[in-house]
Coordinates of C-alpha atoms in Angstrom, one line a residue:
M307 CA 10.3 69.6 -22.7
S308 CA 7.6 71.5 -24.7
V309 CA 5.4 69.7 -27.2
P310 CA 6.5 70.6 -30.7
S311 CA 4.0 72.1 -33.2
P312 CA 2.7 69.7 -35.9
C313 CA 3.1 72.4 -38.5
I314 CA 5.0 71.2 -41.6
N315 CA 5.0 74.6 -43.4
V316 CA 2.2 73.6 -45.8
C317 CA -0.3 76.2 -44.6
R318 CA -3.4 76.0 -46.7
M319 CA -6.9 75.8 -45.3
T320 CA -9.5 73.9 -47.2
A321 CA -13.1 75.1 -47.2
D322 CA -14.6 71.6 -47.4
T323 CA -13.0 70.3 -44.2
G324 CA -11.9 73.4 -42.4
L325 CA -8.5 71.8 -41.9
C326 CA -5.0 72.8 -42.8
E327 CA -3.7 70.7 -45.6
G328 CA -0.3 70.3 -43.9
C329 CA -1.0 69.6 -40.3
F330 CA -4.8 68.6 -40.2
R331 CA -5.5 71.4 -37.6
T332 CA -8.4 73.8 -37.6
L333 CA -7.9 77.5 -37.6
D334 CA -8.8 77.6 -33.9
E335 CA -6.3 74.9 -33.1
I336 CA -3.6 76.7 -35.0
A337 CA -4.4 80.1 -33.5
G338 CA -4.5 78.7 -29.9
W339 CA -1.5 76.4 -30.1
S340 CA 0.9 78.8 -28.4
R341 CA -1.6 79.4 -25.5
Q342 CA -2.1 75.6 -24.8
D343 CA -0.3 73.9 -22.1
D344 CA 1.5 70.6 -22.9
H345 CA -1.7 68.6 -22.0
G346 CA -3.8 70.7 -24.4
K347 CA -1.2 70.3 -27.2
R348 CA -1.1 66.5 -26.7
R349 CA -4.9 66.5 -26.9
I350 CA -4.8 68.3 -30.2
L351 CA -2.1 65.9 -31.5
S352 CA -4.4 63.0 -30.6
V353 CA -7.2 64.6 -32.6
I354 CA -4.9 65.1 -35.5
A355 CA -3.9 61.4 -35.4
T356 CA -7.5 60.5 -35.5
R357 CA -8.1 62.7 -38.5
R358 CA -5.0 61.2 -40.3
E359 CA -6.2 57.7 -39.6
A360 CA -9.7 58.6 -41.0
A361 CA -8.0 59.9 -44.1
R362 CA -5.9 56.7 -44.4
R363 CA -9.1 54.5 -43.9
V364 CA -10.8 56.1 -46.8
G365 CA -7.7 55.6 -48.9
T366 CA -6.8 59.2 -49.3
T367 CA -4.0 61.5 -48.3
D368 CA -6.0 64.3 -49.7
R369 CA -6.6 66.5 -46.7
T370 CA -9.2 68.5 -48.6
S371 CA -11.6 65.6 -48.7
P372 CA -14.6 65.8 -46.5
E373 CA -14.2 62.0 -46.0
V374 CA -11.5 62.8 -43.4
F375 CA -14.3 63.5 -40.9
R376 CA -16.4 60.4 -41.6

């Protein structure tokens, strides 16, 4: 079974973080998703989970916050 895309149809890139507000992916991750094998997609999903956890730790769900990377 193929790994589903994390896209939630909230497609806005933020200049401060370089991340999509909806799925926490970079433009390169979004553009390359369909070319990734399942292992590559799972790696991206793991990175996204780390970014989400960082956002939670700083107490924000604001994906535009540069704090997501700290």
